[in-house]
Short mmCIF file of C-alpha atoms in Angstrom, two decimals:
data_model
loop_
_atom_site.label_atom_id
_atom_site.label_comp_id
_atom_site.label_asym_id
_atom_site.label_seq_id
_atom_site.Cartn_x
_atom_site.Cartn_y
_atom_site.Cartn_z
CA MET A 16 23.07 42.61 7.24
CA ALA A 17 24.79 44.17 10.25
CA ILE A 18 23.26 44.93 13.62
CA PRO A 19 23.46 48.70 14.34
CA VAL A 20 26.40 49.92 16.43
CA ILE A 21 25.58 53.19 18.20
CA ASP A 22 27.91 55.59 20.03
CA PHE A 23 26.11 56.11 23.34
CA SER A 24 28.23 59.15 24.24
CA ARG A 25 26.56 61.12 21.43
CA LEU A 26 23.46 61.43 23.62
CA ASP A 27 25.33 63.99 25.73
CA GLY A 28 26.36 66.27 22.88
CA ASP A 29 25.17 68.13 19.82
CA GLU A 30 24.38 64.84 18.07
CA ARG A 31 21.74 63.79 20.60
CA ALA A 32 18.85 63.95 18.14
CA ALA A 33 20.69 61.78 15.62
CA ALA A 34 21.67 59.27 18.30
CA LEU A 35 18.07 59.07 19.55
CA ALA A 36 16.90 58.41 16.00
CA GLU A 37 19.43 55.59 15.64
CA ILE A 38 18.33 54.03 18.93
CA ALA A 39 14.66 54.30 17.92
CA ALA A 40 15.45 52.58 14.62
CA GLY A 41 17.36 49.86 16.48
CA PHE A 42 14.36 49.18 18.71
CA GLU A 43 11.82 49.28 15.91
CA GLU A 44 13.69 47.59 13.06
CA TRP A 45 15.75 44.97 14.90
CA GLY A 46 14.94 44.80 18.60
CA PHE A 47 18.74 44.50 18.91
CA PHE A 48 21.64 46.95 18.66
CA GLN A 49 25.09 47.49 20.15
CA LEU A 50 26.28 50.41 22.25
CA VAL A 51 29.86 51.61 22.37
CA ASN A 52 31.31 54.37 24.58
CA THR A 53 28.79 53.55 27.29
CA GLY A 54 30.84 55.09 30.09
CA ILE A 55 31.69 51.70 31.60
CA PRO A 56 35.50 51.69 32.00
CA ASP A 57 37.36 49.39 29.59
CA GLU A 58 39.57 48.36 32.50
CA LEU A 59 36.53 46.96 34.33
CA LEU A 60 35.31 45.15 31.21
CA GLU A 61 38.73 43.53 30.79
CA ARG A 62 38.59 42.32 34.39
CA VAL A 63 35.11 40.91 33.80
CA LYS A 64 36.39 38.94 30.81
CA LYS A 65 39.23 37.51 32.87
CA VAL A 66 37.28 36.45 35.96
CA CYS A 67 34.50 34.86 33.89
CA THR A 68 36.99 32.98 31.74
CA ASP A 69 38.89 31.84 34.84
CA CYS A 70 35.63 30.76 36.46
CA TYR A 71 34.69 28.63 33.45
CA LYS A 72 38.06 26.87 33.54
CA LEU A 73 37.04 25.53 36.95
CA ARG A 74 33.72 24.32 35.51
CA GLU A 75 35.00 22.90 32.21
CA ASP A 76 35.58 19.34 33.39
CA GLY A 77 32.10 19.24 34.90
CA PHE A 78 30.57 20.43 31.63
CA ASN A 79 32.38 17.78 29.62
CA ARG A 80 31.52 15.00 32.09
CA SER A 81 27.91 15.69 32.99
CA ASN A 82 26.22 18.23 30.72
CA PRO A 83 23.10 16.54 29.27
CA ALA A 84 23.74 17.94 25.78
CA VAL A 85 27.27 16.51 25.76
CA LYS A 86 25.93 13.08 26.70
CA ALA A 87 23.09 13.26 24.18
CA LEU A 88 25.41 14.28 21.35
CA ALA A 89 27.86 11.48 22.16
CA ALA A 90 25.00 8.97 22.05
CA LEU A 91 23.76 10.24 18.68
CA VAL A 92 27.27 10.20 17.21
CA GLU A 93 27.66 6.61 18.40
CA GLN A 94 24.35 5.67 16.76
CA GLU A 95 25.50 7.34 13.57
CA GLY A 96 28.62 5.18 13.66
CA GLU A 97 26.38 2.15 13.84
CA GLY A 98 24.72 3.16 10.56
CA LEU A 99 21.69 5.08 11.82
CA ALA A 100 20.74 8.33 10.11
CA PRO A 101 22.18 11.48 11.71
CA ARG A 102 19.78 13.24 14.07
CA LYS A 103 19.90 16.52 15.96
CA VAL A 104 19.92 16.80 19.74
CA GLU A 105 16.46 18.01 20.74
CA GLY A 106 15.41 20.06 23.77
CA MET A 107 18.94 20.83 25.00
CA ASP A 108 21.54 23.56 24.58
CA TRP A 109 25.33 23.36 24.28
CA GLU A 110 25.76 25.87 27.10
CA ASP A 111 27.43 26.08 30.49
CA VAL A 112 25.50 28.59 32.57
CA PHE A 113 25.07 29.97 36.08
CA THR A 114 23.22 33.01 37.41
CA LEU A 115 24.15 35.92 39.65
CA HIS A 116 21.71 37.71 41.91
CA ASP A 117 22.26 39.65 45.11
CA ASP A 118 20.24 37.10 47.11
CA LEU A 119 22.02 34.00 45.75
CA PRO A 120 25.44 32.48 46.59
CA TRP A 121 28.28 33.62 44.33
CA PRO A 122 31.36 31.70 43.16
CA SER A 123 34.23 32.20 45.59
CA ILE A 124 36.92 31.24 43.08
CA PRO A 125 38.63 33.06 41.49
CA PRO A 126 38.95 35.31 44.57
CA THR A 127 38.29 38.52 42.64
CA PHE A 128 35.17 37.19 40.89
CA LYS A 129 32.53 38.56 43.27
CA GLU A 130 34.16 41.97 43.71
CA THR A 131 34.59 42.41 39.96
CA MET A 132 31.13 41.21 39.01
CA MET A 133 29.41 43.28 41.70
CA GLU A 134 31.17 46.38 40.35
CA TYR A 135 30.19 45.42 36.82
CA ARG A 136 26.55 44.80 37.75
CA THR A 137 26.38 48.21 39.43
CA GLU A 138 27.67 49.94 36.31
CA LEU A 139 25.39 47.95 34.04
CA LYS A 140 22.34 48.72 36.17
CA LYS A 141 23.08 52.43 35.75
CA LEU A 142 23.22 51.90 31.99
CA ALA A 143 19.95 49.95 32.05
CA GLU A 144 18.19 52.77 33.88
CA LYS A 145 19.58 55.33 31.42
CA MET A 146 18.31 53.20 28.52
CA LEU A 147 14.86 52.96 30.09
CA GLY A 148 14.87 56.75 30.30
CA VAL A 149 15.76 56.97 26.62
CA MET A 150 12.99 54.52 25.81
CA GLU A 151 10.47 56.60 27.77
CA GLU A 152 11.53 59.69 25.85
CA LEU A 153 11.17 57.91 22.51
CA LEU A 154 7.75 56.48 23.38
CA GLY A 155 6.44 59.74 24.78
CA LEU A 156 6.06 58.36 28.29
CA GLU A 157 6.52 60.24 31.54
CA GLU A 158 10.00 60.14 33.05
CA GLY A 159 10.30 57.10 35.30
CA GLN A 160 7.08 55.49 34.03
CA ILE A 161 8.63 52.16 33.04
CA THR A 162 10.40 51.79 36.38
CA LYS A 163 7.16 52.72 38.14
CA VAL A 164 5.37 49.90 36.31
CA PHE A 165 8.22 47.44 36.87
CA SER A 166 8.20 48.21 40.62
CA LYS A 167 4.40 48.17 40.97
CA ASP A 168 4.33 51.85 41.95
CA GLY A 169 7.42 51.48 44.11
CA ASP A 170 6.14 48.58 46.23
CA PHE A 171 8.81 46.20 44.94
CA GLU A 172 12.28 46.34 43.42
CA PRO A 173 12.49 45.49 39.72
CA PHE A 174 14.28 42.18 39.23
CA TYR A 175 17.91 42.51 38.18
CA GLY A 176 19.83 39.32 37.46
CA THR A 177 22.85 38.23 35.44
CA LYS A 178 23.44 35.01 33.51
CA VAL A 179 27.04 33.96 32.84
CA SER A 180 27.27 31.53 29.94
CA HIS A 181 29.98 29.81 27.96
CA TYR A 182 29.48 27.92 24.72
CA PRO A 183 32.48 25.56 24.48
CA PRO A 184 33.82 24.12 21.24
CA CYS A 185 31.47 21.47 19.88
CA PRO A 186 32.71 18.52 17.77
CA ARG A 187 29.46 18.35 15.74
CA PRO A 188 27.88 21.84 15.77
CA GLU A 189 25.38 20.88 13.06
CA MET A 190 23.81 18.39 15.49
CA VAL A 191 23.08 20.65 18.48
CA ASP A 192 22.07 24.24 19.24
CA GLY A 193 24.26 26.50 21.30
CA LEU A 194 21.03 28.08 22.54
CA ARG A 195 17.67 27.43 20.91
CA ALA A 196 15.79 30.29 19.27
CA HIS A 197 13.62 32.27 21.70
CA THR A 198 12.54 35.73 22.76
CA ASP A 199 13.41 37.05 26.21
CA ALA A 200 10.62 37.17 28.77
CA GLY A 201 11.41 40.35 30.62
CA GLY A 202 12.16 44.01 30.08
CA LEU A 203 15.57 45.25 28.97
CA ILE A 204 18.50 42.91 28.35
CA LEU A 205 22.12 44.09 28.32
CA LEU A 206 24.64 41.60 26.95
CA PHE A 207 28.42 41.72 27.18
CA GLN A 208 29.29 39.14 24.56
CA ASP A 209 32.57 37.62 23.46
CA ASP A 210 34.48 40.03 21.24
CA ARG A 211 36.29 37.29 19.32
CA VAL A 212 33.99 34.27 19.03
CA GLY A 213 30.68 34.85 17.26
CA GLY A 214 27.56 32.72 17.12
CA LEU A 215 24.75 35.00 18.35
CA GLN A 216 22.12 35.60 15.67
CA VAL A 217 18.92 37.65 15.59
CA LEU A 218 15.95 37.04 13.31
CA GLY A 219 15.39 40.10 11.14
CA ARG A 220 12.01 41.46 10.17
CA ASP A 221 12.66 39.98 6.72
CA GLY A 222 12.72 36.47 8.18
CA ARG A 223 16.48 35.98 7.78
CA TRP A 224 19.00 35.31 10.53
CA ALA A 225 21.69 37.98 10.97
CA ASP A 226 24.90 37.75 12.97
CA VAL A 227 25.32 39.99 16.00
CA GLN A 228 28.91 40.73 15.11
CA PRO A 229 31.53 40.77 17.90
CA VAL A 230 32.53 44.36 18.74
CA GLU A 231 35.18 44.88 21.39
CA ASN A 232 33.73 46.09 24.72
CA ALA A 233 30.31 46.85 23.25
CA ILE A 234 27.10 46.21 25.18
CA VAL A 235 24.36 44.54 23.14
CA ILE A 236 20.86 45.83 23.94
CA ASN A 237 17.66 43.94 23.24
CA THR A 238 14.08 44.23 24.41
CA GLY A 239 12.02 41.51 26.06
CA ASP A 240 8.38 40.54 25.79
CA GLN A 241 7.23 43.00 28.48
CA ILE A 242 8.52 45.98 26.53
CA GLU A 243 6.66 44.69 23.49
CA VAL A 244 3.45 44.76 25.52
CA MET A 245 4.12 48.17 27.11
CA SER A 246 4.94 49.66 23.70
CA ASN A 247 1.82 48.01 22.22
CA GLY A 248 3.93 46.24 19.62
CA ARG A 249 6.08 49.18 18.59
CA TYR A 250 9.25 47.68 20.13
CA LYS A 251 8.91 43.98 19.44
CA SER A 252 11.07 41.43 21.24
CA ALA A 253 13.29 39.71 18.70
CA TRP A 254 13.88 36.02 18.21
CA HIS A 255 17.53 35.15 18.71
CA ARG A 256 19.72 32.08 19.02
CA VAL A 257 23.32 30.97 19.53
CA LEU A 258 25.01 28.62 17.09
CA ALA A 259 27.35 25.95 18.39
CA THR A 260 30.83 26.22 16.86
CA ARG A 261 33.81 23.91 16.44
CA ASP A 262 36.39 26.49 17.45
CA GLY A 263 36.52 28.95 20.30
CA ASN A 264 34.78 29.13 23.67
CA ARG A 265 32.18 31.88 23.41
CA ARG A 266 31.64 33.93 26.58
CA SER A 267 28.26 35.61 27.14
CA ILE A 268 27.22 37.72 30.14
CA ALA A 269 23.57 38.73 29.93
CA SER A 270 21.93 41.00 32.51
CA PHE A 271 18.15 41.31 32.76
CA TYR A 272 16.30 44.36 34.08
CA ASN A 273 12.83 42.90 34.54
CA PRO A 274 9.56 43.77 36.27
CA ALA A 275 8.90 42.50 39.77
CA ARG A 276 6.71 39.39 39.62
CA ALA A 277 3.81 41.32 41.17
CA ALA A 278 3.94 44.04 38.50
CA THR A 279 1.00 44.46 36.12
CA ILE A 280 2.12 44.85 32.53
CA ALA A 281 -0.20 46.65 30.10
CA PRO A 282 0.10 48.82 26.99
CA ALA A 283 1.31 52.33 27.83
CA ILE A 284 0.75 53.89 24.41
CA PRO A 285 -2.03 53.55 21.80
CA ALA A 286 -1.82 50.75 19.27
CA ALA A 287 -0.98 51.39 15.65
CA ALA A 288 -3.98 52.09 13.45
CA ASP A 289 -3.86 48.67 11.81
CA SER A 290 -3.59 46.58 15.00
CA GLY A 291 -5.35 46.07 18.32
CA ASP A 292 -4.12 46.52 21.85
CA TYR A 293 -1.94 43.95 23.55
CA PRO A 294 -3.43 42.25 26.62
CA SER A 295 -2.50 43.04 30.22
CA PHE A 296 -1.34 40.53 32.83
CA SER A 297 0.88 40.14 35.87
CA PHE A 298 4.53 39.43 35.15
CA GLY A 299 4.44 36.53 37.60
CA ASP A 300 1.64 34.88 35.64
CA TYR A 301 3.56 35.44 32.42
CA MET A 302 6.67 33.79 33.83
CA GLU A 303 4.67 30.72 34.86
CA VAL A 304 3.72 30.33 31.20
CA TYR A 305 7.13 31.31 29.84
CA ILE A 306 9.14 28.69 31.71
CA LYS A 307 7.03 26.01 30.01
CA GLN A 308 6.88 27.66 26.57
CA LYS A 309 10.14 29.60 26.26
CA PHE A 310 11.02 28.20 22.84
CA GLN A 311 7.51 28.51 21.41
CA ASP A 312 5.62 31.42 19.86
CA LYS A 313 5.10 34.35 22.20
CA GLU A 314 1.56 35.31 21.20
CA PRO A 315 -0.01 32.26 22.92
CA ARG A 316 2.05 33.13 26.01
CA PHE A 317 0.52 36.60 26.09
CA ALA A 318 -2.97 35.14 25.73
CA ALA A 319 -2.43 32.49 28.42
CA ALA A 320 -1.11 35.02 30.95
CA ALA A 321 -4.01 37.37 30.21
CA ALA A 322 -6.48 34.52 30.66
CA THR A 323 -5.02 33.80 34.10
CA LYS A 324 -5.44 37.46 35.06
CA ASN A 325 -9.04 37.48 33.84
CA MET A 326 -9.85 34.38 35.92
CA VAL A 327 -8.49 36.10 39.03
CA ASP A 328 -10.31 39.36 38.26
#
């Protein structure tokens, strides 16, 4: 099984209808697909790769010395050497990670990191807004409706953040997750993943894990839980995970275009004939539940957030 790869530039030509159909199928059948020819310059993407790789080199010693998963794995391997049965590291990920947001401090080394990543985030935000427009068209929504919901009718800015991760080589990848299986909490996620080292997998509708294959300079698109609610289950957020690997240091740069915490999320289209409507709730209430239950089923998260809203109402 291969995740769809879609030429985004076809939206501007005679093949627009076919491209829209492919994007709709990607949303409905996978919740994941890859875009190529997005309009983001390859030269910028190459600079992003370099500054993020250079930044990790400065963090590598700290990861190896103090990351909790590294320590936990070493302890389990030592116990195994003493004759105890092998066990898997629980509740931790083999991941080095930091976040970028306009209101937070940025790494100052390498010197070109901030300039490059600010330029990249600007370009990616444009792509996110174009994709939301495509989604509105496919769902039959008014132009700008998703952004209007995310911004609480323009009272707040939608949240836009970026997570820079590396998944270093792991001596015992069968004993620890790169990143545990989960769905994403927010709206639209745009991922610039490593184009050489794989490991990202998505759970297909058939219950089998499928690789999100590395494609040079592609942007991986996936939908979060809030889009599932707004689409009343038509565009479901997909479970995904990252496998730890022995070889290669996998780079992953995920950007999240999410509602403001004050935004009220509710179904924007009718439910399918064989299912009921999703609940409504504030995104802030949902995030309070999500941070405690990220790696658990999403349906109880929806119910818990809705219950909080009903108590307030």
